[in-house]
Short mmCIF file of C-alpha atoms and ligand atoms in Angstrom, two decimals:
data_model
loop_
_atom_site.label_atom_id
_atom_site.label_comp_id
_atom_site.label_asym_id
_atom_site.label_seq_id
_atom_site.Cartn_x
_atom_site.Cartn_y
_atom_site.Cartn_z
CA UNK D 1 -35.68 15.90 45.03
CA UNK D 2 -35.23 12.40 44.87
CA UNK D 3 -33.04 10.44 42.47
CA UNK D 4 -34.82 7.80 41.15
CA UNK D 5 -32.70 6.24 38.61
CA UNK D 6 -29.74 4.67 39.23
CA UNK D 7 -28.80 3.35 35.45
CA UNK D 8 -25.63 5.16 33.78
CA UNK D 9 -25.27 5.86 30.39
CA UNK D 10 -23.36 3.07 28.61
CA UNK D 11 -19.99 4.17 27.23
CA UNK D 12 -17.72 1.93 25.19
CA UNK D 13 -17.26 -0.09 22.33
CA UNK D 14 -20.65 -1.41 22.78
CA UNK D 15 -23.09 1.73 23.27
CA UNK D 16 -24.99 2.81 21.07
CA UNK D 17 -23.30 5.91 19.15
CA UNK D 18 -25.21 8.93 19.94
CA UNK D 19 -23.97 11.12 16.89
CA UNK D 20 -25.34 8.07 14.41
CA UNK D 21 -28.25 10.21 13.16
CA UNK D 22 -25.70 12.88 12.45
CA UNK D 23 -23.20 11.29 10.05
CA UNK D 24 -22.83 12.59 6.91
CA UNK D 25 -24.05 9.43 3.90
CA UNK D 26 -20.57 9.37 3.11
CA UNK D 27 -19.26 7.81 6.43
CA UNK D 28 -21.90 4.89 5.79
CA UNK D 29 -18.49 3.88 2.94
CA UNK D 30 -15.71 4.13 5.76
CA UNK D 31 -15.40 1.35 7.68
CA UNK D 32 -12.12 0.22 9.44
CA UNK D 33 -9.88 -1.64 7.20
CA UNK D 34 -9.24 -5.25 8.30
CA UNK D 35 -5.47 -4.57 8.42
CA UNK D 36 -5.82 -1.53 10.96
CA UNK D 37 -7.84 -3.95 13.06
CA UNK D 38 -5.10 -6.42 13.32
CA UNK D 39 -2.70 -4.06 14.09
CA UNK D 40 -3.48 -4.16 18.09
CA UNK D 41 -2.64 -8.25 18.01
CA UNK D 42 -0.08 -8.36 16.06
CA UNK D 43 2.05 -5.71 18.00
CA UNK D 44 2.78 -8.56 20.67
CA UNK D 45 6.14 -9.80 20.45
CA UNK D 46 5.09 -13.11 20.56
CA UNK D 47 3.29 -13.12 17.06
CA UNK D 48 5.58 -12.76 13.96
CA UNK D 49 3.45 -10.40 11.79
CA UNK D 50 3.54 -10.56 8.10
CA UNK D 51 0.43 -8.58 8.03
CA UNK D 52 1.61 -5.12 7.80
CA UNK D 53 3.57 -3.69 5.55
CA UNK D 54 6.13 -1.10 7.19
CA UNK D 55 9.45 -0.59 5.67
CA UNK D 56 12.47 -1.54 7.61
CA UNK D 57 14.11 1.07 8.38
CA UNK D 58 17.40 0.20 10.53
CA UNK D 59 19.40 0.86 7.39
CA UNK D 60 18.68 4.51 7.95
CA UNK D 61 21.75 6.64 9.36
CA UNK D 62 20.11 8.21 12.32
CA UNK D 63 22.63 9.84 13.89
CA UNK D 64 23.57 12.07 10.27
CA UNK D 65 19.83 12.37 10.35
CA UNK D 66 19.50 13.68 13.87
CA UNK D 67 22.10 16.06 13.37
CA UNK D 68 20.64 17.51 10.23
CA UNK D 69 17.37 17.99 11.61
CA UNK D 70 19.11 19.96 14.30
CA UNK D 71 20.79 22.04 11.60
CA UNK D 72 17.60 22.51 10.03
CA UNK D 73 15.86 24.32 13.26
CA UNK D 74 18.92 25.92 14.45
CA UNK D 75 19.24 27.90 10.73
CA UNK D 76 16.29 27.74 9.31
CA UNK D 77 13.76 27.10 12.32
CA UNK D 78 11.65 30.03 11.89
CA UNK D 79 10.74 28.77 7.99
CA UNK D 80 10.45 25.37 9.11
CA UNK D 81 7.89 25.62 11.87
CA UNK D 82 6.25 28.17 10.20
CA UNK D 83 3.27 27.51 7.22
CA UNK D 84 3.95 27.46 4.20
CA UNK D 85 2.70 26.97 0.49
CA UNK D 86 -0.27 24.17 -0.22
CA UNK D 87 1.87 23.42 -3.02
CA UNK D 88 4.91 22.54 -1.29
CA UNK D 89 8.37 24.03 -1.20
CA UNK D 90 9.99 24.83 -4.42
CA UNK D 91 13.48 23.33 -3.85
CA UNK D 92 11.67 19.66 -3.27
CA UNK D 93 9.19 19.59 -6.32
CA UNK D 94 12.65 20.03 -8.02
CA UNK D 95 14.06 17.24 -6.43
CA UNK D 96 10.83 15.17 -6.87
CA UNK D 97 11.19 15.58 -10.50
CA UNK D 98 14.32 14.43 -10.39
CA UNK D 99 13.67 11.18 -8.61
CA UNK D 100 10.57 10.49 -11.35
CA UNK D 101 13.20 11.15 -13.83
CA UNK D 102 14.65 7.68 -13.09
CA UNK D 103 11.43 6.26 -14.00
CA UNK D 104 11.56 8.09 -17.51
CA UNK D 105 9.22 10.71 -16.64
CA UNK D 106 9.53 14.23 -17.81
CA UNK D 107 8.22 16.71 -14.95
CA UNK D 108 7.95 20.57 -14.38
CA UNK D 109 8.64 21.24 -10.81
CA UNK D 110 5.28 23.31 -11.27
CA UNK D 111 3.19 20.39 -11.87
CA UNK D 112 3.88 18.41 -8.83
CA UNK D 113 1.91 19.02 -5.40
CA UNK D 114 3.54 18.12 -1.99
CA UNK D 115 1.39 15.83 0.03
CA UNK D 116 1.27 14.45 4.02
CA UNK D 117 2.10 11.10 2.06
CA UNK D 118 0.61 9.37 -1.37
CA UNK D 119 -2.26 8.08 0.79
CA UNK D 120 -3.62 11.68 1.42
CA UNK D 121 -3.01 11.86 -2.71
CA UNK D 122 -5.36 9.72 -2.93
CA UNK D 123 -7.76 11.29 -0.64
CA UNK D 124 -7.22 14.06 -2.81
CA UNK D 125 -7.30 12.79 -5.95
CA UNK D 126 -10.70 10.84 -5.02
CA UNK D 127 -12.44 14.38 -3.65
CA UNK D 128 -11.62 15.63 -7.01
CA UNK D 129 -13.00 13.79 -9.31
CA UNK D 130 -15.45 10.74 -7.52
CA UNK D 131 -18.72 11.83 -7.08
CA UNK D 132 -21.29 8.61 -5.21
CA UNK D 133 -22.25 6.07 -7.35
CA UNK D 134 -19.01 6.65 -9.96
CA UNK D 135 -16.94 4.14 -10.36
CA UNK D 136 -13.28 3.48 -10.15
CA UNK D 137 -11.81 0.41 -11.86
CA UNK D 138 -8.99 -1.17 -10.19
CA UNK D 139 -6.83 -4.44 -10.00
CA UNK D 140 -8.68 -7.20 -7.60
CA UNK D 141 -7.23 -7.21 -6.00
CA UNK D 142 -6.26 -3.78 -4.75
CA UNK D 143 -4.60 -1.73 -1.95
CA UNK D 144 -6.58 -1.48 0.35
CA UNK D 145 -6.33 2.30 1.46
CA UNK D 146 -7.18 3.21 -1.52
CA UNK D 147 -10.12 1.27 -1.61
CA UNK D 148 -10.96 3.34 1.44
CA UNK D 149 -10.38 6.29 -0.02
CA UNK D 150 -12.64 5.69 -3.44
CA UNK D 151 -15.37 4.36 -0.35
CA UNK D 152 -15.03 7.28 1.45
CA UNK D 153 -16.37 9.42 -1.33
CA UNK D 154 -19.05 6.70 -2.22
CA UNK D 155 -17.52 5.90 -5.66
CA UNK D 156 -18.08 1.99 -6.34
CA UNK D 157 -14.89 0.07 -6.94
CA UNK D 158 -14.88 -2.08 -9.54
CA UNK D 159 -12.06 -4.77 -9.58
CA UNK D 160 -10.71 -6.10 -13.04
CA UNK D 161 -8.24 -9.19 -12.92
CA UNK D 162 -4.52 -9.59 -12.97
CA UNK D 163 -2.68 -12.41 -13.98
CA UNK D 164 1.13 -12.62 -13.14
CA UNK D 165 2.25 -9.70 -15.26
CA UNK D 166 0.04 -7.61 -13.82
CA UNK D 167 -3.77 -5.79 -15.03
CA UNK D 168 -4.81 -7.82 -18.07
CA UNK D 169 -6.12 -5.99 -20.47
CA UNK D 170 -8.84 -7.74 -22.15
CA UNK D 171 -10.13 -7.65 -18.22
CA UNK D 172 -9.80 -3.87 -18.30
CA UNK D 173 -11.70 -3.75 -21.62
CA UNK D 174 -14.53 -5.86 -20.47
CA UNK D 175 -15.08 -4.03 -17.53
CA UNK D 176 -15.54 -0.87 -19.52
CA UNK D 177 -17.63 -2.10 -21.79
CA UNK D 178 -20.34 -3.48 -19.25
CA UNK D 179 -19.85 -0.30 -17.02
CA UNK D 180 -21.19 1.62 -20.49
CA UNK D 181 -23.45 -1.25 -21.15
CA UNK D 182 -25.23 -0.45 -17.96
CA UNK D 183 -24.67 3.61 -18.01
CA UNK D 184 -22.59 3.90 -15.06
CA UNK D 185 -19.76 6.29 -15.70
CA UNK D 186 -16.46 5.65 -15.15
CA UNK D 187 -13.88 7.97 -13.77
CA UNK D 188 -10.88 6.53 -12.82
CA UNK D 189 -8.62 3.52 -13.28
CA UNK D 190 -6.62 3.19 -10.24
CA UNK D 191 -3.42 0.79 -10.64
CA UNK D 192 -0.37 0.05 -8.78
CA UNK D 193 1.69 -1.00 -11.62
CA UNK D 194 5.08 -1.91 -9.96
CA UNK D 195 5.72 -4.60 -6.94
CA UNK D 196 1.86 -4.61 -6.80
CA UNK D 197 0.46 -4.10 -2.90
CA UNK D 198 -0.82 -6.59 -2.37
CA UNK D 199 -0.25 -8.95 -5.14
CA UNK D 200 3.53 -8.76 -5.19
CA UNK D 201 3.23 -8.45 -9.55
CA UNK D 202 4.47 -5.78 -12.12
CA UNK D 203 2.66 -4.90 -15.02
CA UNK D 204 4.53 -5.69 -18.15
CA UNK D 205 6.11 -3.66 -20.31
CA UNK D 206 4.59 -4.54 -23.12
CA UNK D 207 0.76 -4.21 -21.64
CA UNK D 208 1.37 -0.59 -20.69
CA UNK D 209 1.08 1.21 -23.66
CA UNK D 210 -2.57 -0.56 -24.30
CA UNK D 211 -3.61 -0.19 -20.72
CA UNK D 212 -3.39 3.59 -21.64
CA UNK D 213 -5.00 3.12 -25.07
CA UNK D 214 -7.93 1.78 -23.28
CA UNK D 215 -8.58 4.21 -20.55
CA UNK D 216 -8.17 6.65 -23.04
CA UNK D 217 -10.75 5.35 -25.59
CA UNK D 218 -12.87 4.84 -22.77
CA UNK D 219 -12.18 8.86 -21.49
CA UNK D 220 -11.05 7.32 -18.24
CA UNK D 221 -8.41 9.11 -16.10
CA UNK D 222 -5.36 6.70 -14.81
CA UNK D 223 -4.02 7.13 -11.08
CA UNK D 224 -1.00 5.52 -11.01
CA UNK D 225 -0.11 4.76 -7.68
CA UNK D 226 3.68 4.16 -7.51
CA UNK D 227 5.38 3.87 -3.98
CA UNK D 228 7.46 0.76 -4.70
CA UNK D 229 8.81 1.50 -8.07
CA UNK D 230 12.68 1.78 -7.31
CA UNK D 231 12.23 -1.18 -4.93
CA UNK D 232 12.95 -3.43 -7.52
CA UNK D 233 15.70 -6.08 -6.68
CA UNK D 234 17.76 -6.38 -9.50
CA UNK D 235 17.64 -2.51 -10.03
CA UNK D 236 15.64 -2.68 -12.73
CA UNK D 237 13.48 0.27 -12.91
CA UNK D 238 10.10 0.32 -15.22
CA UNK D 239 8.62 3.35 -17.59
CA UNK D 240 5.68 4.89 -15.55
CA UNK D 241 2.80 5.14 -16.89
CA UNK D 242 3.38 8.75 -16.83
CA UNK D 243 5.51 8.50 -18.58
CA UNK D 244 3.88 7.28 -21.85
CA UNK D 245 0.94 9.17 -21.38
CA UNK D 246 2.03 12.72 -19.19
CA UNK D 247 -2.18 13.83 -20.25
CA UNK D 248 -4.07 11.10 -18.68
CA UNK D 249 -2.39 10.47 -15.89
CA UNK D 250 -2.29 11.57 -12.38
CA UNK D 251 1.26 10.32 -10.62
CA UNK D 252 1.14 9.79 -7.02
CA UNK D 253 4.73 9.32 -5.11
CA UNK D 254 5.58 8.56 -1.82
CA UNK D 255 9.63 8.71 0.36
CA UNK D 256 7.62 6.15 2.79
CA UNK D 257 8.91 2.80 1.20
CA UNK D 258 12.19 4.77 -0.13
CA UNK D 259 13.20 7.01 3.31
CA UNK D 260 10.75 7.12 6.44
CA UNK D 261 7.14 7.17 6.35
CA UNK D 262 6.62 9.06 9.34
CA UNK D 263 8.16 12.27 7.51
CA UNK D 264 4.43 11.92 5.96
CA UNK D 265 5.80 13.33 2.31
CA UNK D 266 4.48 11.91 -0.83
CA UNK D 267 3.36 14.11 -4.07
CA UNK D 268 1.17 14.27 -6.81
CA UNK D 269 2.12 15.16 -10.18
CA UNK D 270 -1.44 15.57 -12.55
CA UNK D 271 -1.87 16.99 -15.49
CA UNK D 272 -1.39 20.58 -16.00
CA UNK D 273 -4.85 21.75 -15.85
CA UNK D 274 -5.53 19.64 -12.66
CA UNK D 275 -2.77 21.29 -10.38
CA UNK D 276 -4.26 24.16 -9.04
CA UNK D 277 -7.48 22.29 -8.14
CA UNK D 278 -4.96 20.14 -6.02
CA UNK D 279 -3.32 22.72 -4.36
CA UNK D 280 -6.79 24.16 -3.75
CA UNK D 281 -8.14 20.82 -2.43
CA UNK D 282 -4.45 20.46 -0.35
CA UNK D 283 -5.30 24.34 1.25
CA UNK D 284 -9.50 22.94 2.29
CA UNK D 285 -7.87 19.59 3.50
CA UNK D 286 -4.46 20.57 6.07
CA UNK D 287 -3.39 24.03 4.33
CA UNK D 288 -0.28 23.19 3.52
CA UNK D 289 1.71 20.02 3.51
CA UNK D 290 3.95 19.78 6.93
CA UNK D 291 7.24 22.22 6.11
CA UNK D 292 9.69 20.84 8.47
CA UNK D 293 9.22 17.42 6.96
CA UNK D 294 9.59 18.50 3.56
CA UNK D 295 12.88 20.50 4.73
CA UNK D 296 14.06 17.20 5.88
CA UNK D 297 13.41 14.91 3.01
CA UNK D 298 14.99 18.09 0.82
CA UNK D 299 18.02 18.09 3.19
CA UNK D 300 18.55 14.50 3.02
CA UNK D 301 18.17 14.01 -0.87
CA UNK D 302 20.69 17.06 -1.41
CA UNK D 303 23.55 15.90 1.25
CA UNK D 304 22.85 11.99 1.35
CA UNK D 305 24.00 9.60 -1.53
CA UNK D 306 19.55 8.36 -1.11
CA UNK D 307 20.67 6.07 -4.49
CA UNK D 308 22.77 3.75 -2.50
CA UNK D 309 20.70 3.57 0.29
CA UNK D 310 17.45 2.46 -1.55
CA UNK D 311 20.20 0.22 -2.73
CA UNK D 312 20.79 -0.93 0.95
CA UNK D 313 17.59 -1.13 1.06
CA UNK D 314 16.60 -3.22 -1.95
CA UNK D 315 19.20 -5.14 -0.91
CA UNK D 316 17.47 -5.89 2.73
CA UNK D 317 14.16 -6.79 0.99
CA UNK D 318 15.44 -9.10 -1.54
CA UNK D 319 16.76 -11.33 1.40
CA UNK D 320 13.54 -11.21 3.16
CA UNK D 321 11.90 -11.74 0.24
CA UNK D 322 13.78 -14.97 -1.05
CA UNK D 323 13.55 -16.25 2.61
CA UNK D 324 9.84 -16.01 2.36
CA UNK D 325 9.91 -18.29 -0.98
CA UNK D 326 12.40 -20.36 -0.08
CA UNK D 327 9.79 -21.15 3.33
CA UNK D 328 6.84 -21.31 1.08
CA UNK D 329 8.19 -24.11 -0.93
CA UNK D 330 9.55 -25.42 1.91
CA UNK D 331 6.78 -26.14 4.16
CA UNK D 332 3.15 -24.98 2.71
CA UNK D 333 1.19 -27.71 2.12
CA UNK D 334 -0.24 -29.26 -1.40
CA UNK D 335 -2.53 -27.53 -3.09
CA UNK D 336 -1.17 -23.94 -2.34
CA UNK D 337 0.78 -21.19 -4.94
CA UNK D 338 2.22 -17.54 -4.70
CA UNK D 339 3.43 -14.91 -6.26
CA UNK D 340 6.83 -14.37 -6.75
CA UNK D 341 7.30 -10.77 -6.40
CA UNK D 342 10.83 -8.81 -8.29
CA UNK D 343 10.47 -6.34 -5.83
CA UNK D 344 8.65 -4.63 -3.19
CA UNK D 345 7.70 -5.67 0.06
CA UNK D 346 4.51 -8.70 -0.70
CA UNK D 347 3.97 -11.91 -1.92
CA UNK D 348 0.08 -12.98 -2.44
CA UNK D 349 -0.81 -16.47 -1.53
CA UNK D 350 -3.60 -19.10 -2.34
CA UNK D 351 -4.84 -21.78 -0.79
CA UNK D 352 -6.38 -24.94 -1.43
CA UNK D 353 -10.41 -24.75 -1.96
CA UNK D 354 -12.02 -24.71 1.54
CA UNK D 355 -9.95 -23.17 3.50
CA UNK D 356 -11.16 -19.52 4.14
CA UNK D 357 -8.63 -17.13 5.60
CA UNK D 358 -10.90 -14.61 7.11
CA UNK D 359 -12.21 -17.02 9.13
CA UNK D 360 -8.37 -19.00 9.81
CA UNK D 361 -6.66 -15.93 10.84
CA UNK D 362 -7.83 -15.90 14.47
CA UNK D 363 -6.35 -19.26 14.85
CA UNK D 364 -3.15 -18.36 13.16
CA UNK D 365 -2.81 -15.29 15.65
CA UNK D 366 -3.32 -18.54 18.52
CA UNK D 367 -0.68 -20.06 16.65
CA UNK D 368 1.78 -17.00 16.68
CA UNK D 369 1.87 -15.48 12.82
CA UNK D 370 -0.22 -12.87 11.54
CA UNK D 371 -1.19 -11.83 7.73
CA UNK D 372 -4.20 -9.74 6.13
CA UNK D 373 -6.85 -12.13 4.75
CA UNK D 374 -7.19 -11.45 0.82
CA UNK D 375 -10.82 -10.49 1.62
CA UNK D 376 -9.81 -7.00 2.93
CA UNK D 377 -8.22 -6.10 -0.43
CA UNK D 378 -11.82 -6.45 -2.56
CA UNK D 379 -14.94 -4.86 -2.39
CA UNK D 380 -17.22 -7.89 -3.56
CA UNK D 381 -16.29 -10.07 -0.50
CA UNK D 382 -14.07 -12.04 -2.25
CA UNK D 383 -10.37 -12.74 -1.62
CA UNK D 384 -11.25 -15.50 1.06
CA UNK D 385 -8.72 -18.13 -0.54
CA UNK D 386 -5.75 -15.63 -0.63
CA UNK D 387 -3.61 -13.91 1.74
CA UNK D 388 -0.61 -10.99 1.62
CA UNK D 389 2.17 -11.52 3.80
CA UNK D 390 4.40 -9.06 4.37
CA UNK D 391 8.13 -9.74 4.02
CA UNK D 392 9.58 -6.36 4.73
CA UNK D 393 9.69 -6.01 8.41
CA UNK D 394 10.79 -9.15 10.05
CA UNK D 395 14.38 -10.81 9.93
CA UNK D 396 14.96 -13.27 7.82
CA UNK D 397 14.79 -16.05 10.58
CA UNK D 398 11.39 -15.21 11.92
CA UNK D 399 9.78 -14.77 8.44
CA UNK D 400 10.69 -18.63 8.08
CA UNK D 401 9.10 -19.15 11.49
CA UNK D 402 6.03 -17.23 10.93
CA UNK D 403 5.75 -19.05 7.42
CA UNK D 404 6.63 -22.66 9.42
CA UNK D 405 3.99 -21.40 11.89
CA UNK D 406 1.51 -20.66 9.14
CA UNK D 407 1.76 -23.97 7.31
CA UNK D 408 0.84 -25.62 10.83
CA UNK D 409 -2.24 -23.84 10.91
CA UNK D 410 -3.20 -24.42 7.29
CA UNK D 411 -3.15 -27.84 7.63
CA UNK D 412 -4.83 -28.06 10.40
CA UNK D 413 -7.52 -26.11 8.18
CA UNK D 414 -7.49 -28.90 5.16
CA UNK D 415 -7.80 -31.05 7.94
CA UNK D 416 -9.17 -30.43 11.07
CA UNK D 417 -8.34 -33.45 12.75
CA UNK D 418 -4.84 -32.95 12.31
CA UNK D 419 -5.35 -29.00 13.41
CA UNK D 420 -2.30 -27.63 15.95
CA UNK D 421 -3.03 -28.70 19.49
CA UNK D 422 -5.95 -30.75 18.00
CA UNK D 423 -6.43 -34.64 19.03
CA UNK D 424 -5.17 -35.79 15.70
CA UNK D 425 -2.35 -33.45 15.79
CA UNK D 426 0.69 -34.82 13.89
CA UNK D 427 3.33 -33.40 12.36
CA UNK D 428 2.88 -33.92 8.50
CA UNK D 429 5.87 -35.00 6.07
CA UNK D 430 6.20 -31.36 4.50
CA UNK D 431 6.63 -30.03 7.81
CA UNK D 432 9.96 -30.03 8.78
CA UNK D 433 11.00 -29.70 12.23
CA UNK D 434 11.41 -25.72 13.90
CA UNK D 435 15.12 -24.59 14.11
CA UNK D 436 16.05 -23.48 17.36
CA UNK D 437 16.83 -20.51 16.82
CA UNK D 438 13.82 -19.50 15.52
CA UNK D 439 11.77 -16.63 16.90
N1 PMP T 501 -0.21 3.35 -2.07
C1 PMP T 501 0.21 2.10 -1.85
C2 PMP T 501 0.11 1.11 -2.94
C3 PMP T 501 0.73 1.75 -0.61
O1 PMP T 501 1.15 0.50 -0.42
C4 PMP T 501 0.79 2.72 0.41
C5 PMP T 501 1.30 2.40 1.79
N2 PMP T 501 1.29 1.12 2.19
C6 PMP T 501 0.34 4.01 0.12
C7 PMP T 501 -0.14 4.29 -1.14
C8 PMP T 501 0.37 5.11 1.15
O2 PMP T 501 1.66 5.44 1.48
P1 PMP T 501 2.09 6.80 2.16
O3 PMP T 501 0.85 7.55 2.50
O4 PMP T 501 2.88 6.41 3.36
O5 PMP T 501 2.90 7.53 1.15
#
């Protein structure tokens, strides 16, 4: 027998994937999110990345940490690598309600559900109740796992605007009215209200009381998607919407942003008669959230004083985020604003007419500073004049950097014969020089 064929299979990124017949409809609505794309790039120490948006965490006590988790497996290591409840343990759905207590809301340990972080609340909360072709309102623009989430279950996201104090109303109200106009049936309204990711804005006090009204009148369920709420610099904590309305809302919480996000804990607190399909949904999905991580997060909120160190780190942010607006003003070019955020870790940024960010950010990457176009936080392929940069993981010094190193590239954008490297390269007036110390 002869071989005749010398030819290989392809393999790698390029083939052809063999299983494509196979996929379920559902995966045709997942598709990498731009910011998990950059994440490769940006990882080199040579690029100052304001594109993701992981928590600083050098504020943490480690060693107290270390020697806890120790404690916890030398005592208690046969419950804590063992299964447990899909609910999640009893002694931190206590605490949970405890720490939702400082944003006014009134809890039963019972209703809350223990989740491998909010993001998987989502996933959750979107397998309950999104069949394809529902919609979910949300802010445009909007964060964008959850926007992979609502895809993943083939519900159409539908964005409504915000203005500086957050969804506006008369936006949410519109889009209702046309989504009935038409006969498509809304579900949801997802909303970050606090520190919004990735608009940096808070929704007033004032507008959340008829944010509710509406969904309500409209029989649409609010997600309220809260990581960031006791991030707030001045201390200044908000009423959840939860709070106002404990029947129409679903709660999600998270310890990423306010203790470590690799624990993987977040929760979900719905309303009564929506728990057990949560736990049920938690049991199909990972059958039970992970127990030595909850033991952990229980361990540290009993024995650590966890107010002063989301003090510490408020405290952290707020520098990084006035040196971010303090390097905005000081060298971004004409034509360009941002928010200016009271907490959290983003500020959202627009630029002049022309200049598209999707397309710019390869050339910022060139030019050492990394951020996640606006375009990856909307489903109608908008967002090209806006980006989020994240001001939560680098020092103060090389935020200004990447910010100095930005407004390079920009104008090189509003002007390409002045881009960096370019012929007509010059240094314009509201550039000032790089500090030598910078990164
Ligand atoms: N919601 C929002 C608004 C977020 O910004 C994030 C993380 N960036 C999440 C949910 C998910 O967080 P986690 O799964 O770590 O709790």
């Amino acid at each position: 027998m002869t071989e005749t064929s010398t030819a290989r299979p392809r393999s790698g990124r390029n083939a052809p994937d063999p299983h494509r017949e196979r996929y379920a409809a559902r995966t045709a609505g997942m598709t990498a999110s731009e910011i998990r794309a950059l994440f490769s790039v940006v990882g080199r120490p040579e690029v100052i990345s304001l594109a993701g948006g992981m928590p600083d965490l050098a504020a943490l006590p480690l060693e107290t940490l270390s020697a806890q988790v120790a404690q916890i497996i030398a005592e208690d290591g046969l419950t804590a690598l063992q299964y447990t409840s899909a609910h999640g343990l009893p002694l931190l759905r206590e605490q949970i309600c405890d720490v939702m207590a400082l944003e006014g809301i009134a809890a039963r340990p019972d209703d809350v559900v223990v989740t491998a972080g909010s993001q998987m609340g989502l996933d959750l909360v979107a397998r309950l109740f999104c069949d394809p072709g529902d919609v979910v309102v949300a802010e445009g623009p909007s964060y964008v796992g959850a926007l992979g989430s609502f895809g993943a279950y083939q519900a159409r996201v539908v964005h409504v605007a915000m203005d500086e104090h957050g969804l506006v109303p008369e936006g949410l109200r519109a889009a209702l009215r046309e989504a009935g106009r038409t006969g498509r049936r809304v579900k949801l309204l997802y909303t970050v209200p606090n520190f919004h990711n990735p608009a940096g804005v808070t929704l007033a006090v004032g507008r959340r009381a008829e944010v509710l009204e509406i969904c309500r009148a409209y029989g649409v369920l609010v997600v309220e998607d809260n990581p960031y709420g006791l991030l707030g610099f001045d201390g200044r904590t908000y009423p959840a919407l939860r709070s106002l309305d404990p029947d129409n809302v679903v709660y999600l919480g998270s310890f990423s942003k306010t203790f470590a996000p690799g624990l993987r804990v977040g929760w979900v607190l719905a309303p009564h008669e929506v728990r057990e399909k949560l736990v049920l949904a938690t049991e199909s999905a990972m059958l039970c959230p992970p127990t030595l991580s909850q033991m952990i997060v229980s361990r540290y909120l009993l024995t650590h004083d966890w107010k002063t160190q989301i003090k510490t780190f408020r405290e952290n942010y707020r520098e990084r985020r006035d040196a971010v607006l303090s390097a905005l003003e000081r060298y971004l070019p004409p034509g360009c604003t941002w928010t200016k955020p009271d907490g959290g870790f983003y500020v959202w940024v627009t630029v002049p007419e022309g200049v598209d960010t999707k397309v710019m950010l390869a050339r910022a990457v060139s030019a050492g500073v990394a951020y996640a176009s606006g375009t990856g936080f909307r489903t109608d392929g908008s967002g090209g004049r806006q980006m989020r940069l994240s001001y939560c993981y680098p020092t103060p010094e090389r935020i200004r950097e990447g910010v100095r190193r930005l407004a390079m590239v920009l104008e090189g954008e509003m002007d390409p014969a002045r881009a960096v490297g370019g012929a007509g390269s010059r240094r314009m007036p509201w550039l000032p020089a790089p500090s030598p110390d910078a990164g």
